[in-house]
């Protein structure tokens, strides 16, 4: 939505309609500051902006000296892509990158030099007469200033300038340079006003023709600087502070001018802030994301109202020559305020947004009713500053709830706003909205974005609410019905994908959830094939969501369904690595590691896509889940070795094994039938500890899960199966094997406890594994009792006694150990002291457990 080409314009676009699963990561280029002009800028309150402000599109840069800086954003994108594409020859790539960076730095320095020249010239009008100006400095005119301001505004939008010499990334360089030029013009304007006051009548004509009188700030210049700070804000309150200070200076200059009597008012007056200026500052606050952003944006709204009423009051007192009209708040202003609250991260932000919306609606209804009561008597019509809410404002309110992270409550509130919009649209009670900017306006009719936001709100809470996916599909069906009736609510592939994602996240009935996701995909395909409308064509993300739903379904034929969806995707779109990883996950969860391994090999041999770390880790994890697979631990070890070799041959390899890779191989050994599983898992753990201690592989630091795997491998090793009993004899070799294995378990536990601040906190799984290992590997009953007594005591002290731990103790511990840890009350009631399980998840609490249930 652009304004007329010869005016400064502002774009308050609605956020792009993207579902949470199809958002693309956008790289944020660094911004730079080379010189600091901030000492010339007066401080203000916090503030930030979002609107796109541009000079008139017909303006052409007058010199070629800065043509590099005035290139389109596409050129900058090409330059950045050129830097990011790595050459086969590292030396060539490095020199190319340096040359491009040097080119940008040279152009930046040229623009800085031109800015400094203009500032010097503007200040020079106050200390020298025009005849005394040196010839080499030259003259300055408004087109030069406008051109440089526009270039700094473009650079602020690019946000990718870096000082090559110091390699320091600056944030507010472009905005500060632009404001330095603005401050110079403000100082010159005050000097012009002072000169006018002291000039006699004979000197007025020469004063009016002086070149310095023309170099004064205009509204467009202020708007451009605010816009530059808006592009620099992104989570920073400094930009908001400076944008607010600019607005405060504008208002202060206007009020100071108004205090002069009519005959003493010098021409021209200081520019007043327009609606664009106020809306831009509100938007700067919104982009800052600070906690006080919503409140600060409301204060800007209040400033706008006060200035408008102040101007209207003066004009009504028959002061026809009063130069200011004031800017009335409009629906864009309200939209900016709501956006600031939505992004403020305050807990009560959605409630505040609802309050603002209710006030707007109530005021409009009251004014409309009052106007109807007075009929055609214009003198009695209610004169009130009324902002007509439109569908954009309602969409912003829904968006505030959808992004609040409040789960089901957020979805219900979003749907309530939709119902309110429907009722107002059907009743016709609201005064019809008349757009004041020539922009197309749908009034209060819900559009595609309205229902898509509600749909997304339900999809976001589908994981924790059983019927959320059903509610999301209900909204999708409503969109189709309204679209068939002629409303502008056409469902598209994003709407369908969001609903499919809701079913993929749902946990109500995982088999049914996958079937519903599949049904929606089939419906999309039918609509696309019958109409040929690309809005109904499923995207890669759509197919990936359906595959994920099948992978989570746990049905026996889920992997086959997932692979069938992948084949459909290949006929319509280009599946990506995520698509194949989802199918790999389906095979891994079903225990079919052989099919997962085959699919991985297919990816490795493909010319279109290559497996990533997730692909390899998924297959590695499948070897630990598979039952009955022959030599699963050997296959896992071989795959890990292949990953290590690939990483060793390429420093930039993206499939370098991580902690999950190693623990997956350890788990495959622990689940296998290798008689030396305890020794092999322990060897991998020692390798991880050594790599971590070396300082170069901090990301491989083992966690409690890795230690638990080793102890579990000991507990379920072949040595643990050699039990002694009546009529049984254990050979010395088997006794020695059990002895070596229990030593591994004890040393592993001691290593974890000795450096638990390094490896992290323990959990009840670790203690349960240790109880099983000691009870199965210790041949001496007295020794077993001492070990279990010590382990259980430590477990109680750390608050990690779970239901599983008590079950293991009740089965494995000698009777004297059980009695030592029980009181008469516990034996009678089965109650366990709360401090025993204070660090255990609620679902694993040992409530109502009896030690003597066996």
GROMACS .gro file of C-alpha atoms in nm, residues 242-668:
model
  427
  242UNK     CA    1   1.607   0.881   1.957
  243UNK     CA    2   1.294   0.857   1.743
  244UNK     CA    3   1.089   0.987   2.036
  245UNK     CA    4   1.337   1.270   2.086
  246UNK     CA    5   1.291   1.378   1.724
  247UNK     CA    6   0.913   1.388   1.767
  248UNK     CA    7   0.947   1.584   2.092
  249UNK     CA    8   1.173   1.838   1.920
  250UNK     CA    9   0.924   1.886   1.638
  251UNK     CA   10   0.640   1.953   1.879
  252UNK     CA   11   0.853   2.183   2.094
  253UNK     CA   12   0.958   2.387   1.789
  254UNK     CA   13   0.596   2.420   1.673
  255UNK     CA   14   0.472   2.529   2.016
  256UNK     CA   15   0.755   2.777   2.050
  257UNK     CA   16   0.662   2.923   1.712
  258UNK     CA   17   0.297   2.951   1.819
  259UNK     CA   18   0.389   3.159   2.123
  260UNK     CA   19   0.508   3.440   1.896
  261UNK     CA   20   0.259   3.709   1.798
  262UNK     CA   21   0.141   3.704   1.440
  263UNK     CA   22   0.355   3.999   1.330
  264UNK     CA   23   0.666   3.846   1.487
  265UNK     CA   24   0.630   3.501   1.332
  266UNK     CA   25   0.918   3.458   1.088
  267UNK     CA   26   0.873   3.264   0.766
  268UNK     CA   27   0.878   2.975   0.714
  269UNK     CA   28   0.734   2.800   1.025
  270UNK     CA   29   0.892   2.481   1.163
  271UNK     CA   30   0.730   2.171   1.013
  272UNK     CA   31   0.467   2.001   1.224
  273UNK     CA   32   0.463   1.623   1.273
  274UNK     CA   33   0.219   1.453   1.039
  275UNK     CA   34   0.026   1.133   1.092
  276UNK     CA   35   0.319   0.957   0.923
  277UNK     CA   36   0.557   1.093   1.188
  278UNK     CA   37   0.342   0.988   1.485
  279UNK     CA   38   0.268   0.648   1.334
  280UNK     CA   39   0.636   0.592   1.259
  281UNK     CA   40   0.742   0.660   1.617
  282UNK     CA   41   0.470   0.423   1.742
  283UNK     CA   42   0.605   0.163   1.505
  284UNK     CA   43   0.961   0.216   1.631
  285UNK     CA   44   0.834   0.123   1.976
  286UNK     CA   45   0.665  -0.185   1.831
  287UNK     CA   46   0.986  -0.299   1.664
  288UNK     CA   47   1.188  -0.248   1.982
  289UNK     CA   48   1.004  -0.533   2.155
  290UNK     CA   49   1.069  -0.371   2.493
  291UNK     CA   50   0.837  -0.435   2.785
  292UNK     CA   51   0.723  -0.073   2.797
  293UNK     CA   52   0.671  -0.053   2.419
  294UNK     CA   53   0.292  -0.068   2.437
  295UNK     CA   54   0.266   0.193   2.709
  296UNK     CA   55   0.511   0.421   2.524
  297UNK     CA   56   0.317   0.385   2.198
  298UNK     CA   57  -0.001   0.483   2.382
  299UNK     CA   58   0.176   0.794   2.510
  300UNK     CA   59   0.259   0.886   2.149
  301UNK     CA   60  -0.109   0.837   2.066
  302UNK     CA   61  -0.194   1.075   2.352
  303UNK     CA   62   0.059   1.329   2.221
  304UNK     CA   63  -0.105   1.307   1.880
  305UNK     CA   64  -0.454   1.365   2.022
  306UNK     CA   65  -0.341   1.657   2.235
  307UNK     CA   66  -0.163   1.828   1.946
  308UNK     CA   67  -0.464   1.778   1.718
  309UNK     CA   68  -0.709   1.925   1.970
  310UNK     CA   69  -0.469   2.207   2.050
  311UNK     CA   70  -0.449   2.304   1.682
  312UNK     CA   71  -0.825   2.273   1.635
  313UNK     CA   72  -0.894   2.494   1.937
  314UNK     CA   73  -0.667   2.768   1.806
  315UNK     CA   74  -0.813   2.752   1.455
  316UNK     CA   75  -1.167   2.778   1.592
  317UNK     CA   76  -1.073   3.110   1.751
  318UNK     CA   77  -1.078   3.275   1.407
  319UNK     CA   78  -0.706   3.250   1.358
  320UNK     CA   79  -0.717   3.177   0.989
  321UNK     CA   80  -0.346   3.241   0.945
  322UNK     CA   81  -0.249   2.975   1.198
  323UNK     CA   82  -0.005   2.751   1.006
  324UNK     CA   83  -0.078   2.417   1.176
  325UNK     CA   84  -0.377   2.182   1.141
  326UNK     CA   85  -0.270   1.891   1.362
  327UNK     CA   86  -0.278   1.527   1.266
  328UNK     CA   87  -0.576   1.328   1.388
  329UNK     CA   88  -0.513   0.970   1.500
  330UNK     CA   89  -0.639   0.719   1.245
  331UNK     CA   90  -0.680   0.345   1.219
  332UNK     CA   91  -0.310   0.314   1.131
  333UNK     CA   92  -0.217   0.480   1.460
  334UNK     CA   93  -0.434   0.237   1.656
  335UNK     CA   94  -0.287  -0.051   1.460
  336UNK     CA   95   0.065   0.061   1.555
  337UNK     CA   96  -0.030   0.086   1.923
  338UNK     CA   97  -0.184  -0.262   1.920
  339UNK     CA   98   0.124  -0.396   1.743
  340UNK     CA   99   0.349  -0.239   2.008
  341UNK     CA  100   0.149  -0.404   2.286
  342UNK     CA  101   0.152  -0.739   2.104
  343UNK     CA  102   0.532  -0.732   2.075
  344UNK     CA  103   0.600  -0.593   2.422
  345UNK     CA  104   0.626  -0.940   2.583
  346UNK     CA  105   0.419  -0.820   2.876
  347UNK     CA  106   0.194  -1.078   3.033
  348UNK     CA  107  -0.110  -0.847   3.027
  349UNK     CA  108  -0.050  -0.727   2.668
  350UNK     CA  109  -0.339  -0.925   2.510
  351UNK     CA  110  -0.582  -0.799   2.776
  352UNK     CA  111  -0.472  -0.441   2.709
  353UNK     CA  112  -0.524  -0.495   2.336
  354UNK     CA  113  -0.876  -0.622   2.403
  355UNK     CA  114  -0.948  -0.318   2.620
  356UNK     CA  115  -0.835  -0.084   2.341
  357UNK     CA  116  -1.051  -0.267   2.089
  358UNK     CA  117  -1.359  -0.256   2.314
  359UNK     CA  118  -1.313   0.118   2.373
  360UNK     CA  119  -1.292   0.183   1.999
  361UNK     CA  120  -1.602  -0.021   1.923
  362UNK     CA  121  -1.803   0.126   2.210
  363UNK     CA  122  -1.711   0.483   2.116
  364UNK     CA  123  -1.807   0.427   1.752
  365UNK     CA  124  -2.140   0.271   1.847
  366UNK     CA  125  -2.218   0.557   2.087
  367UNK     CA  126  -2.135   0.824   1.828
  368UNK     CA  127  -2.332   0.644   1.560
  369UNK     CA  128  -2.633   0.619   1.790
  370UNK     CA  129  -2.605   0.985   1.890
  371UNK     CA  130  -2.584   1.096   1.529
  372UNK     CA  131  -2.893   0.891   1.447
  373UNK     CA  132  -3.081   1.046   1.738
  374UNK     CA  133  -3.003   1.401   1.622
  375UNK     CA  134  -3.098   1.322   1.265
  376UNK     CA  135  -3.018   1.598   1.017
  377UNK     CA  136  -2.957   1.865   1.281
  378UNK     CA  137  -2.587   1.913   1.210
  379UNK     CA  138  -2.542   2.161   1.496
  380UNK     CA  139  -2.635   1.895   1.747
  381UNK     CA  140  -2.433   1.617   1.591
  382UNK     CA  141  -2.186   1.467   1.836
  383UNK     CA  142  -1.844   1.611   1.759
  384UNK     CA  143  -1.595   1.356   1.884
  385UNK     CA  144  -1.264   1.226   1.755
  386UNK     CA  145  -1.376   0.881   1.644
  387UNK     CA  146  -1.145   0.624   1.492
  388UNK     CA  147  -1.332   0.376   1.281
  389UNK     CA  148  -1.198   0.025   1.354
  390UNK     CA  149  -1.159  -0.183   1.042
  391UNK     CA  150  -1.067  -0.543   0.975
  392UNK     CA  151  -0.695  -0.459   0.995
  393UNK     CA  152  -0.731  -0.349   1.358
  394UNK     CA  153  -0.930  -0.662   1.441
  395UNK     CA  154  -0.662  -0.872   1.271
  396UNK     CA  155  -0.393  -0.706   1.484
  397UNK     CA  156  -0.591  -0.783   1.799
  398UNK     CA  157  -0.630  -1.147   1.695
  399UNK     CA  158  -0.259  -1.158   1.614
  400UNK     CA  159  -0.177  -1.029   1.964
  401UNK     CA  160  -0.362  -1.322   2.119
  402UNK     CA  161  -0.235  -1.578   1.868
  403UNK     CA  162   0.127  -1.489   1.948
  404UNK     CA  163   0.082  -1.453   2.323
  405UNK     CA  164   0.175  -1.813   2.402
  406UNK     CA  165  -0.128  -1.848   2.630
  407UNK     CA  166  -0.240  -2.178   2.479
  408UNK     CA  167  -0.609  -2.257   2.469
  409UNK     CA  168  -0.709  -1.926   2.628
  410UNK     CA  169  -0.538  -1.738   2.345
  411UNK     CA  170  -0.720  -1.944   2.081
  412UNK     CA  171  -1.058  -1.893   2.248
  413UNK     CA  172  -1.002  -1.517   2.277
  414UNK     CA  173  -0.895  -1.500   1.912
  415UNK     CA  174  -1.214  -1.676   1.809
  416UNK     CA  175  -1.417  -1.441   2.032
  417UNK     CA  176  -1.275  -1.142   1.841
  418UNK     CA  177  -1.368  -1.312   1.515
  419UNK     CA  178  -1.725  -1.360   1.640
  420UNK     CA  179  -1.740  -0.993   1.746
  421UNK     CA  180  -1.625  -0.887   1.400
  422UNK     CA  181  -1.891  -1.106   1.237
  423UNK     CA  182  -2.168  -0.962   1.452
  424UNK     CA  183  -2.066  -0.600   1.387
  425UNK     CA  184  -2.043  -0.666   1.015
  426UNK     CA  185  -2.384  -0.833   1.001
  427UNK     CA  186  -2.561  -0.579   1.222
  428UNK     CA  187  -2.440  -0.273   1.028
  429UNK     CA  188  -2.446  -0.068   1.350
  430UNK     CA  189  -2.098   0.072   1.300
  431UNK     CA  190  -2.049   0.388   1.096
  432UNK     CA  191  -1.913   0.284   0.758
  433UNK     CA  192  -1.540   0.322   0.743
  434UNK     CA  193  -1.410   0.570   0.488
  435UNK     CA  194  -1.040   0.522   0.421
  436UNK     CA  195  -0.851   0.849   0.437
  437UNK     CA  196  -0.552   0.742   0.232
  438UNK     CA  197  -0.695   0.606  -0.088
  439UNK     CA  198  -0.630   0.253   0.029
  440UNK     CA  199  -0.866  -0.029  -0.050
  441UNK     CA  200  -1.066  -0.112   0.259
  442UNK     CA  201  -1.293  -0.405   0.335
  443UNK     CA  202  -1.454  -0.235   0.634
  444UNK     CA  203  -1.552  -0.499   0.888
  445UNK     CA  204  -1.567  -0.799   0.657
  446UNK     CA  205  -1.338  -1.081   0.775
  447UNK     CA  206  -1.072  -1.168   0.520
  448UNK     CA  207  -0.838  -1.459   0.465
  449UNK     CA  208  -0.587  -1.329   0.718
  450UNK     CA  209  -0.855  -1.294   0.987
  451UNK     CA  210  -0.953  -1.659   0.983
  452UNK     CA  211  -0.595  -1.775   0.919
  453UNK     CA  212  -0.482  -1.607   1.241
  454UNK     CA  213  -0.757  -1.779   1.441
  455UNK     CA  214  -0.670  -2.106   1.273
  456UNK     CA  215  -0.304  -2.060   1.368
  457UNK     CA  216  -0.397  -1.981   1.728
  458UNK     CA  217  -0.568  -2.319   1.755
  459UNK     CA  218  -0.278  -2.492   1.580
  460UNK     CA  219  -0.031  -2.346   1.830
  461UNK     CA  220  -0.207  -2.511   2.125
  462UNK     CA  221  -0.286  -2.841   1.953
  463UNK     CA  222  -0.007  -3.021   2.135
  464UNK     CA  223  -0.164  -2.965   2.478
  465UNK     CA  224  -0.535  -2.959   2.391
  466UNK     CA  225  -0.714  -3.261   2.256
  467UNK     CA  226  -0.983  -3.083   2.055
  468UNK     CA  227  -0.764  -2.797   1.925
  469UNK     CA  228  -0.706  -2.967   1.589
  470UNK     CA  229  -1.082  -3.019   1.550
  471UNK     CA  230  -1.142  -2.650   1.624
  472UNK     CA  231  -0.876  -2.558   1.368
  473UNK     CA  232  -1.040  -2.774   1.102
  474UNK     CA  233  -1.374  -2.617   1.190
  475UNK     CA  234  -1.227  -2.273   1.111
  476UNK     CA  235  -1.090  -2.409   0.782
  477UNK     CA  236  -1.434  -2.543   0.688
  478UNK     CA  237  -1.581  -2.203   0.775
  479UNK     CA  238  -1.335  -2.037   0.538
  480UNK     CA  239  -1.443  -2.265   0.255
  481UNK     CA  240  -1.811  -2.197   0.321
  482UNK     CA  241  -1.764  -1.820   0.325
  483UNK     CA  242  -1.549  -1.833   0.013
  484UNK     CA  243  -1.818  -2.029  -0.171
  485UNK     CA  244  -2.066  -1.756  -0.069
  486UNK     CA  245  -1.850  -1.489  -0.230
  487UNK     CA  246  -1.660  -1.355   0.072
  488UNK     CA  247  -1.292  -1.260   0.047
  489UNK     CA  248  -1.177  -1.547   0.268
  490UNK     CA  249  -1.023  -1.782   0.019
  491UNK     CA  250  -0.841  -2.067   0.191
  492UNK     CA  251  -0.496  -2.135   0.048
  493UNK     CA  252  -0.214  -2.380   0.094
  494UNK     CA  253  -0.101  -2.194   0.409
  495UNK     CA  254  -0.445  -2.238   0.566
  496UNK     CA  255  -0.450  -2.608   0.486
  497UNK     CA  256  -0.089  -2.654   0.601
  498UNK     CA  257  -0.161  -2.484   0.934
  499UNK     CA  258  -0.457  -2.713   0.995
  500UNK     CA  259  -0.254  -3.020   0.895
  501UNK     CA  260   0.016  -2.909   1.139
  502UNK     CA  261  -0.245  -2.893   1.414
  503UNK     CA  262  -0.335  -3.256   1.349
  504UNK     CA  263   0.034  -3.350   1.335
  505UNK     CA  264   0.084  -3.194   1.681
  506UNK     CA  265  -0.232  -3.333   1.835
  507UNK     CA  266  -0.206  -3.611   2.093
  508UNK     CA  267  -0.575  -3.699   2.122
  509UNK     CA  268  -0.564  -4.008   1.904
  510UNK     CA  269  -0.241  -4.032   1.710
  511UNK     CA  270  -0.372  -4.282   1.458
  512UNK     CA  271  -0.684  -4.075   1.391
  513UNK     CA  272  -0.473  -3.757   1.383
  514UNK     CA  273  -0.259  -3.892   1.099
  515UNK     CA  274  -0.568  -4.001   0.907
  516UNK     CA  275  -0.720  -3.652   0.938
  517UNK     CA  276  -0.396  -3.492   0.818
  518UNK     CA  277  -0.394  -3.731   0.523
  519UNK     CA  278  -0.758  -3.649   0.445
  520UNK     CA  279  -0.683  -3.276   0.436
  521UNK     CA  280  -0.391  -3.337   0.200
  522UNK     CA  281  -0.614  -3.545  -0.028
  523UNK     CA  282  -0.870  -3.264  -0.022
  524UNK     CA  283  -0.605  -3.013  -0.124
  525UNK     CA  284  -0.488  -3.233  -0.408
  526UNK     CA  285  -0.845  -3.277  -0.530
  527UNK     CA  286  -0.905  -2.898  -0.527
  528UNK     CA  287  -0.577  -2.836  -0.706
  529UNK     CA  288  -0.637  -3.100  -0.973
  530UNK     CA  289  -0.996  -2.991  -1.038
  531UNK     CA  290  -0.934  -2.614  -1.047
  532UNK     CA  291  -0.569  -2.580  -1.140
  533UNK     CA  292  -0.550  -2.299  -0.884
  534UNK     CA  293  -0.198  -2.282  -0.744
  535UNK     CA  294  -0.333  -2.145  -0.416
  536UNK     CA  295  -0.444  -2.502  -0.346
  537UNK     CA  296  -0.117  -2.666  -0.450
  538UNK     CA  297   0.047  -2.830  -0.147
  539UNK     CA  298   0.392  -2.706  -0.061
  540UNK     CA  299   0.688  -2.910   0.057
  541UNK     CA  300   0.601  -2.806   0.412
  542UNK     CA  301   0.249  -2.943   0.365
  543UNK     CA  302   0.378  -3.285   0.268
  544UNK     CA  303   0.635  -3.276   0.550
  545UNK     CA  304   0.360  -3.212   0.805
  546UNK     CA  305   0.158  -3.511   0.685
  547UNK     CA  306   0.468  -3.734   0.693
  548UNK     CA  307   0.538  -3.614   1.048
  549UNK     CA  308   0.182  -3.698   1.150
  550UNK     CA  309   0.227  -4.054   1.024
  551UNK     CA  310   0.567  -4.082   1.195
  552UNK     CA  311   0.405  -3.992   1.529
  553UNK     CA  312   0.104  -4.216   1.482
  554UNK     CA  313   0.275  -4.538   1.602
  555UNK     CA  314   0.057  -4.744   1.369
  556UNK     CA  315   0.214  -5.057   1.229
  557UNK     CA  316   0.183  -4.935   0.871
  558UNK     CA  317   0.279  -4.575   0.950
  559UNK     CA  318   0.620  -4.592   0.771
  560UNK     CA  319   0.456  -4.719   0.452
  561UNK     CA  320   0.201  -4.435   0.462
  562UNK     CA  321   0.480  -4.183   0.524
  563UNK     CA  322   0.682  -4.310   0.228
  564UNK     CA  323   0.370  -4.306   0.007
  565UNK     CA  324   0.322  -3.936   0.091
  566UNK     CA  325   0.686  -3.877   0.002
  567UNK     CA  326   0.631  -4.034  -0.342
  568UNK     CA  327   0.329  -3.808  -0.397
  569UNK     CA  328   0.542  -3.509  -0.304
  570UNK     CA  329   0.806  -3.605  -0.561
  571UNK     CA  330   0.543  -3.584  -0.835
  572UNK     CA  331   0.430  -3.229  -0.740
  573UNK     CA  332   0.706  -3.047  -0.552
  574UNK     CA  333   1.072  -3.101  -0.474
  575UNK     CA  334   1.101  -3.281  -0.139
  576UNK     CA  335   1.381  -3.151   0.079
  577UNK     CA  336   1.603  -3.314   0.336
  578UNK     CA  337   1.335  -3.256   0.600
  579UNK     CA  338   1.092  -3.466   0.395
  580UNK     CA  339   1.327  -3.764   0.390
  581UNK     CA  340   1.420  -3.715   0.755
  582UNK     CA  341   1.052  -3.740   0.850
  583UNK     CA  342   1.025  -4.074   0.668
  584UNK     CA  343   1.349  -4.188   0.833
  585UNK     CA  344   1.195  -4.100   1.167
  586UNK     CA  345   0.887  -4.308   1.087
  587UNK     CA  346   1.101  -4.614   1.011
  588UNK     CA  347   1.320  -4.550   1.316
  589UNK     CA  348   1.023  -4.530   1.554
  590UNK     CA  349   0.880  -4.852   1.414
  591UNK     CA  350   1.212  -5.029   1.474
  592UNK     CA  351   1.273  -5.093   1.103
  593UNK     CA  352   1.636  -4.985   1.100
  594UNK     CA  353   1.705  -5.177   0.780
  595UNK     CA  354   1.463  -4.962   0.577
  596UNK     CA  355   1.597  -4.650   0.745
  597UNK     CA  356   1.950  -4.749   0.647
  598UNK     CA  357   1.842  -4.810   0.285
  599UNK     CA  358   1.671  -4.471   0.262
  600UNK     CA  359   1.982  -4.301   0.402
  601UNK     CA  360   2.195  -4.471   0.136
  602UNK     CA  361   1.947  -4.348  -0.128
  603UNK     CA  362   1.995  -3.993   0.002
  604UNK     CA  363   2.374  -4.030  -0.006
  605UNK     CA  364   2.364  -4.139  -0.372
  606UNK     CA  365   2.119  -3.864  -0.475
  607UNK     CA  366   2.237  -3.574  -0.689
  608UNK     CA  367   1.950  -3.350  -0.576
  609UNK     CA  368   1.982  -3.352  -0.197
  610UNK     CA  369   2.220  -3.482   0.064
  611UNK     CA  370   2.160  -3.614   0.416
  612UNK     CA  371   2.234  -3.386   0.708
  613UNK     CA  372   2.329  -3.456   1.069
  614UNK     CA  373   1.964  -3.524   1.159
  615UNK     CA  374   1.948  -3.791   0.888
  616UNK     CA  375   2.250  -3.979   1.024
  617UNK     CA  376   2.144  -3.939   1.387
  618UNK     CA  377   1.795  -4.071   1.308
  619UNK     CA  378   1.939  -4.388   1.157
  620UNK     CA  379   2.190  -4.422   1.442
  621UNK     CA  380   1.905  -4.392   1.692
  622UNK     CA  381   1.708  -4.662   1.510
  623UNK     CA  382   1.978  -4.921   1.583
  624UNK     CA  383   1.917  -4.877   1.955
  625UNK     CA  384   1.539  -4.916   1.913
  626UNK     CA  385   1.536  -5.209   1.673
  627UNK     CA  386   1.454  -5.551   1.812
  628UNK     CA  387   1.595  -5.866   1.664
  629UNK     CA  388   1.829  -5.690   1.421
  630UNK     CA  389   2.151  -5.875   1.369
  631UNK     CA  390   2.471  -5.689   1.454
  632UNK     CA  391   2.290  -5.361   1.512
  633UNK     CA  392   2.573  -5.228   1.728
  634UNK     CA  393   2.826  -5.305   1.455
  635UNK     CA  394   2.618  -5.123   1.196
  636UNK     CA  395   2.589  -4.823   1.427
  637UNK     CA  396   2.964  -4.825   1.491
  638UNK     CA  397   3.036  -4.843   1.118
  639UNK     CA  398   2.802  -4.551   1.043
  640UNK     CA  399   2.962  -4.341   1.317
  641UNK     CA  400   3.309  -4.415   1.178
  642UNK     CA  401   3.188  -4.305   0.833
  643UNK     CA  402   3.062  -3.977   0.979
  644UNK     CA  403   3.395  -3.918   1.154
  645UNK     CA  404   3.590  -3.976   0.831
  646UNK     CA  405   3.367  -3.735   0.639
  647UNK     CA  406   3.419  -3.471   0.909
  648UNK     CA  407   3.798  -3.525   0.916
  649UNK     CA  408   3.828  -3.470   0.539
  650UNK     CA  409   3.620  -3.149   0.541
  651UNK     CA  410   3.648  -2.884   0.812
  652UNK     CA  411   3.315  -2.735   0.705
  653UNK     CA  412   3.130  -3.065   0.705
  654UNK     CA  413   2.776  -3.030   0.840
  655UNK     CA  414   2.750  -3.393   0.953
  656UNK     CA  415   3.018  -3.382   1.219
  657UNK     CA  416   2.908  -3.628   1.493
  658UNK     CA  417   2.760  -3.467   1.803
  659UNK     CA  418   2.678  -3.601   2.149
  660UNK     CA  419   2.356  -3.760   2.023
  661UNK     CA  420   2.554  -3.952   1.760
  662UNK     CA  421   2.786  -4.107   2.019
  663UNK     CA  422   2.515  -4.181   2.275
  664UNK     CA  423   2.308  -4.349   2.000
  665UNK     CA  424   2.597  -4.587   1.930
  666UNK     CA  425   2.637  -4.645   2.304
  667UNK     CA  426   2.267  -4.724   2.330
  668UNK     CA  427   2.292  -4.965   2.034
   0.00000   0.00000   0.00000
